[in-house]
PDB file of C-alpha atoms in Angstrom:
ATOM      1  CA  MET A   1      19.574 -25.821  22.829  1.00  0.00           C
ATOM      2  CA  ASN A   2      21.674 -22.742  22.075  1.00  0.00           C
ATOM      3  CA  ASP A   3      25.246 -24.028  21.981  1.00  0.00           C
ATOM      4  CA  PRO A   4      27.717 -21.342  20.830  1.00  0.00           C
ATOM      5  CA  GLY A   5      30.136 -24.060  19.783  1.00  0.00           C
ATOM      6  CA  VAL A   6      27.767 -25.383  17.122  1.00  0.00           C
ATOM      7  CA  VAL A   7      28.044 -23.685  13.770  1.00  0.00           C
ATOM      8  CA  ALA A   8      25.410 -24.152  11.119  1.00  0.00           C
ATOM      9  CA  ALA A   9      26.619 -25.321   7.770  1.00  0.00           C
ATOM     10  CA  PRO A  10      26.642 -22.581   5.159  1.00  0.00           C
ATOM     11  CA  THR A  11      23.783 -22.701   2.716  1.00  0.00           C
ATOM     12  CA  SER A  12      24.438 -23.277  -0.917  1.00  0.00           C
ATOM     13  CA  GLY A  13      25.000 -20.185  -3.071  1.00  0.00           C
ATOM     14  CA  ARG A  14      22.522 -21.769  -5.472  1.00  0.00           C
ATOM     15  CA  THR A  15      19.752 -21.584  -2.868  1.00  0.00           C
ATOM     16  CA  GLY A  16      20.466 -17.879  -2.318  1.00  0.00           C
ATOM     17  CA  HIS A  17      20.442 -17.251  -6.057  1.00  0.00           C
ATOM     18  CA  THR A  18      17.175 -19.154  -6.474  1.00  0.00           C
ATOM     19  CA  HIS A  19      15.591 -17.170  -3.640  1.00  0.00           C
ATOM     20  CA  ARG A  20      16.712 -13.853  -5.175  1.00  0.00           C
ATOM     21  CA  LEU A  21      15.436 -14.914  -8.599  1.00  0.00           C
ATOM     22  CA  ARG A  22      12.053 -15.989  -7.237  1.00  0.00           C
ATOM     23  CA  GLY A  23      11.677 -12.689  -5.380  1.00  0.00           C
ATOM     24  CA  LEU A  24      12.536 -10.750  -8.531  1.00  0.00           C
ATOM     25  CA  ALA A  25      10.119 -12.832 -10.611  1.00  0.00           C
ATOM     26  CA  GLY A  26       7.308 -12.344  -8.103  1.00  0.00           C
ATOM     27  CA  THR A  27       7.834  -8.604  -7.953  1.00  0.00           C
ATOM     28  CA  GLY A  28       8.140  -8.482 -11.727  1.00  0.00           C
ATOM     29  CA  LEU A  29       4.942 -10.406 -12.378  1.00  0.00           C
ATOM     30  CA  ILE A  30       2.947  -8.191 -10.013  1.00  0.00           C
ATOM     31  CA  ALA A  31       4.415  -5.111 -11.710  1.00  0.00           C
ATOM     32  CA  ALA A  32       3.665  -6.610 -15.157  1.00  0.00           C
ATOM     33  CA  LEU A  33       0.039  -7.129 -14.185  1.00  0.00           C
ATOM     34  CA  ALA A  34      -0.171  -3.556 -12.875  1.00  0.00           C
ATOM     35  CA  ALA A  35       1.502  -2.190 -16.017  1.00  0.00           C
ATOM     36  CA  THR A  36      -0.848  -4.159 -18.276  1.00  0.00           C
ATOM     37  CA  VAL A  37      -3.948  -2.965 -16.421  1.00  0.00           C
ATOM     38  CA  ALA A  38      -2.732   0.646 -16.292  1.00  0.00           C
ATOM     39  CA  THR A  39      -1.853   0.711 -19.993  1.00  0.00           C
ATOM     40  CA  THR A  40      -5.121  -0.889 -21.065  1.00  0.00           C
ATOM     41  CA  LEU A  41      -7.124   1.524 -18.902  1.00  0.00           C
ATOM     42  CA  ALA A  42      -5.170   4.477 -20.284  1.00  0.00           C
ATOM     43  CA  ALA A  43      -5.847   3.261 -23.849  1.00  0.00           C
ATOM     44  CA  ALA A  44      -9.554   2.895 -23.038  1.00  0.00           C
ATOM     45  CA  LEU A  45      -9.580   6.420 -21.623  1.00  0.00           C
ATOM     46  CA  ALA A  46      -7.865   7.726 -24.752  1.00  0.00           C
ATOM     47  CA  GLN A  47     -10.481   6.000 -26.908  1.00  0.00           C
ATOM     48  CA  ALA A  48     -13.236   7.482 -24.760  1.00  0.00           C
ATOM     49  CA  VAL A  49     -11.975  10.995 -25.502  1.00  0.00           C
ATOM     50  CA  GLY A  50     -11.790  10.333 -29.231  1.00  0.00           C
ATOM     51  CA  VAL A  51      -8.397   8.806 -30.056  1.00  0.00           C
ATOM     52  CA  ASP A  52      -9.012   6.261 -32.821  1.00  0.00           C
ATOM     53  CA  PHE A  53      -5.685   4.345 -32.734  1.00  0.00           C
ATOM     54  CA  GLN A  54      -5.935   3.873 -36.488  1.00  0.00           C
ATOM     55  CA  ILE A  55      -2.613   3.261 -38.182  1.00  0.00           C
ATOM     56  CA  PRO A  56      -2.619   4.450 -41.829  1.00  0.00           C
ATOM     57  CA  ASP A  57      -0.367   1.622 -43.025  1.00  0.00           C
ATOM     58  CA  GLY A  58      -3.085  -0.963 -43.620  1.00  0.00           C
ATOM     59  CA  GLY A  59      -5.825   1.165 -42.087  1.00  0.00           C
ATOM     60  CA  GLU A  60      -6.224  -1.072 -39.056  1.00  0.00           C
ATOM     61  CA  THR A  61      -7.210   0.098 -35.603  1.00  0.00           C
ATOM     62  CA  ILE A  62      -5.290  -1.179 -32.583  1.00  0.00           C
ATOM     63  CA  PRO A  63      -7.750  -2.994 -30.276  1.00  0.00           C
ATOM     64  CA  LEU A  64      -7.611  -2.637 -26.480  1.00  0.00           C
ATOM     65  CA  SER A  65      -6.641  -6.295 -26.213  1.00  0.00           C
ATOM     66  CA  GLY A  66      -3.624  -5.509 -28.383  1.00  0.00           C
ATOM     67  CA  PHE A  67      -2.372  -3.022 -25.817  1.00  0.00           C
ATOM     68  CA  ALA A  68      -2.775  -5.601 -23.054  1.00  0.00           C
ATOM     69  CA  VAL A  69      -0.983  -8.380 -24.946  1.00  0.00           C
ATOM     70  CA  VAL A  70       1.941  -6.245 -26.081  1.00  0.00           C
ATOM     71  CA  THR A  71       2.364  -4.657 -22.647  1.00  0.00           C
ATOM     72  CA  GLY A  72       2.282  -8.055 -20.947  1.00  0.00           C
ATOM     73  CA  PHE A  73       4.773  -9.542 -23.400  1.00  0.00           C
ATOM     74  CA  PHE A  74       7.315  -6.738 -23.138  1.00  0.00           C
ATOM     75  CA  SER A  75       6.898  -6.541 -19.364  1.00  0.00           C
ATOM     76  CA  VAL A  76       7.853 -10.221 -19.158  1.00  0.00           C
ATOM     77  CA  MET A  77      10.827  -9.493 -21.429  1.00  0.00           C
ATOM     78  CA  GLY A  78      11.857  -6.814 -18.918  1.00  0.00           C
ATOM     79  CA  ILE A  79      11.711  -9.412 -16.136  1.00  0.00           C
ATOM     80  CA  VAL A  80      13.906 -11.743 -18.205  1.00  0.00           C
ATOM     81  CA  ILE A  81      16.444  -8.945 -18.769  1.00  0.00           C
ATOM     82  CA  ALA A  82      16.415  -8.122 -15.046  1.00  0.00           C
ATOM     83  CA  ALA A  83      16.922 -11.793 -14.157  1.00  0.00           C
ATOM     84  CA  ALA A  84      19.852 -12.079 -16.560  1.00  0.00           C
ATOM     85  CA  LEU A  85      21.448  -8.973 -15.090  1.00  0.00           C
ATOM     86  CA  LEU A  86      20.859 -10.282 -11.558  1.00  0.00           C
ATOM     87  CA  ARG A  87      22.748 -13.406 -12.533  1.00  0.00           C
ATOM     88  CA  TRP A  88      25.582 -11.939 -14.583  1.00  0.00           C
ATOM     89  CA  SER A  89      26.108  -8.298 -13.627  1.00  0.00           C
ATOM     90  CA  ALA A  90      28.005  -6.868 -10.687  1.00  0.00           C
ATOM     91  CA  HIS A  91      25.610  -3.884 -10.708  1.00  0.00           C
ATOM     92  CA  PRO A  92      22.309  -5.277 -11.970  1.00  0.00           C
ATOM     93  CA  ALA A  93      20.048  -2.399 -10.868  1.00  0.00           C
ATOM     94  CA  GLN A  94      22.166   0.250 -12.592  1.00  0.00           C
ATOM     95  CA  ARG A  95      22.539  -1.835 -15.743  1.00  0.00           C
ATOM     96  CA  PHE A  96      18.828  -2.608 -15.786  1.00  0.00           C
ATOM     97  CA  VAL A  97      17.791   1.048 -15.516  1.00  0.00           C
ATOM     98  CA  TRP A  98      20.198   2.036 -18.285  1.00  0.00           C
ATOM     99  CA  THR A  99      19.065  -0.823 -20.528  1.00  0.00           C
ATOM    100  CA  ALA A 100      15.346  -0.324 -19.865  1.00  0.00           C
ATOM    101  CA  MET A 101      15.523   3.434 -20.407  1.00  0.00           C
ATOM    102  CA  SER A 102      17.385   2.907 -23.682  1.00  0.00           C
ATOM    103  CA  LEU A 103      14.838   0.347 -24.888  1.00  0.00           C
ATOM    104  CA  THR A 104      11.980   2.634 -23.854  1.00  0.00           C
ATOM    105  CA  ALA A 105      13.511   5.491 -25.853  1.00  0.00           C
ATOM    106  CA  ILE A 106      13.869   3.211 -28.885  1.00  0.00           C
ATOM    107  CA  SER A 107      10.237   2.103 -28.498  1.00  0.00           C
ATOM    108  CA  LEU A 108       9.113   5.704 -28.996  1.00  0.00           C
ATOM    109  CA  ILE A 109      10.383   5.759 -32.581  1.00  0.00           C
ATOM    110  CA  PRO A 110       7.720   3.573 -34.299  1.00  0.00           C
ATOM    111  CA  PRO A 111       4.756   5.732 -33.198  1.00  0.00           C
ATOM    112  CA  LEU A 112       6.564   8.784 -34.563  1.00  0.00           C
ATOM    113  CA  LEU A 113       7.059   7.028 -37.914  1.00  0.00           C
ATOM    114  CA  SER A 114       3.575   5.476 -38.078  1.00  0.00           C
ATOM    115  CA  GLY A 115       1.952   8.259 -40.087  1.00  0.00           C
ATOM    116  CA  ALA A 116      -1.013   8.299 -37.700  1.00  0.00           C
ATOM    117  CA  ASN A 117      -2.763  11.498 -36.713  1.00  0.00           C
ATOM    118  CA  THR A 118      -1.357  13.681 -33.928  1.00  0.00           C
ATOM    119  CA  ALA A 119      -3.792  12.452 -31.287  1.00  0.00           C
ATOM    120  CA  THR A 120      -2.956   8.814 -31.990  1.00  0.00           C
ATOM    121  CA  ILE A 121       0.794   9.446 -32.010  1.00  0.00           C
ATOM    122  CA  THR A 122       0.605  11.368 -28.739  1.00  0.00           C
ATOM    123  CA  ALA A 123      -1.506   8.665 -27.112  1.00  0.00           C
ATOM    124  CA  LEU A 124       0.841   5.923 -28.330  1.00  0.00           C
ATOM    125  CA  LEU A 125       3.857   7.783 -26.938  1.00  0.00           C
ATOM    126  CA  VAL A 126       2.146   8.138 -23.561  1.00  0.00           C
ATOM    127  CA  LEU A 127       1.095   4.475 -23.668  1.00  0.00           C
ATOM    128  CA  HIS A 128       4.741   3.482 -24.125  1.00  0.00           C
ATOM    129  CA  LEU A 129       5.693   5.488 -21.052  1.00  0.00           C
ATOM    130  CA  VAL A 130       2.935   4.150 -18.774  1.00  0.00           C
ATOM    131  CA  PRO A 131       4.315   0.600 -18.417  1.00  0.00           C
ATOM    132  CA  ALA A 132       7.871   1.945 -18.264  1.00  0.00           C
ATOM    133  CA  THR A 133       6.956   4.075 -15.242  1.00  0.00           C
ATOM    134  CA  VAL A 134       5.565   0.965 -13.541  1.00  0.00           C
ATOM    135  CA  MET A 135       8.094  -1.690 -14.551  1.00  0.00           C
ATOM    136  CA  ILE A 136      11.438   0.116 -14.422  1.00  0.00           C
ATOM    137  CA  PRO A 137      11.240   1.396 -10.825  1.00  0.00           C
ATOM    138  CA  ALA A 138       9.698  -1.848  -9.527  1.00  0.00           C
ATOM    139  CA  LEU A 139      12.355  -4.068 -11.074  1.00  0.00           C
ATOM    140  CA  ALA A 140      15.204  -1.683 -10.204  1.00  0.00           C
ATOM    141  CA  ARG A 141      14.096  -1.614  -6.539  1.00  0.00           C
ATOM    142  CA  SER A 142      13.811  -5.376  -6.541  1.00  0.00           C
ATOM    143  CA  LEU A 143      17.302  -5.739  -8.032  1.00  0.00           C
ATOM    144  CA  ARG A 144      18.749  -3.377  -5.425  1.00  0.00           C
ATOM    145  CA  ALA A 145      17.063  -5.306  -2.624  1.00  0.00           C
ATOM    146  CA  ARG A 146      18.345  -8.612  -3.984  1.00  0.00           C
ATOM    147  CA  THR A 147      21.987  -7.502  -4.299  1.00  0.00           C
ATOM    148  CA  ASP A 148      22.430  -5.681  -0.973  1.00  0.00           C
TER     149      ASP A 148
END
């Protein structure tokens, strides 16, 4: 029955927060998977055209699985940062974009200092930007949607 005199009890703020967090986590995990696949495919393509990914310090070559693991790990760290900002920031989307862009810029420094050849450095710089172009917009959109 539709009785206008009956008012539903307000839901707990905790339930709303949990729902927002789950939505962010779901979006983030899908984006992390996409970022990991895109980065690994881009690294494979770079190898196919001759980039060796050999780092002179120790002479080791970065394997494709290394790109996948590192991308997945740091993508999850991005989700954790986004979740923390969702919980504790009045403007989580803006703060997240600023933070993520700053961390992405910082992440470009090690390839430049690696001493690798130009092709490897260029490929590593691009491979830092690939997951950023997937994760940052996806999480920022999700944060905006969750705080409106």
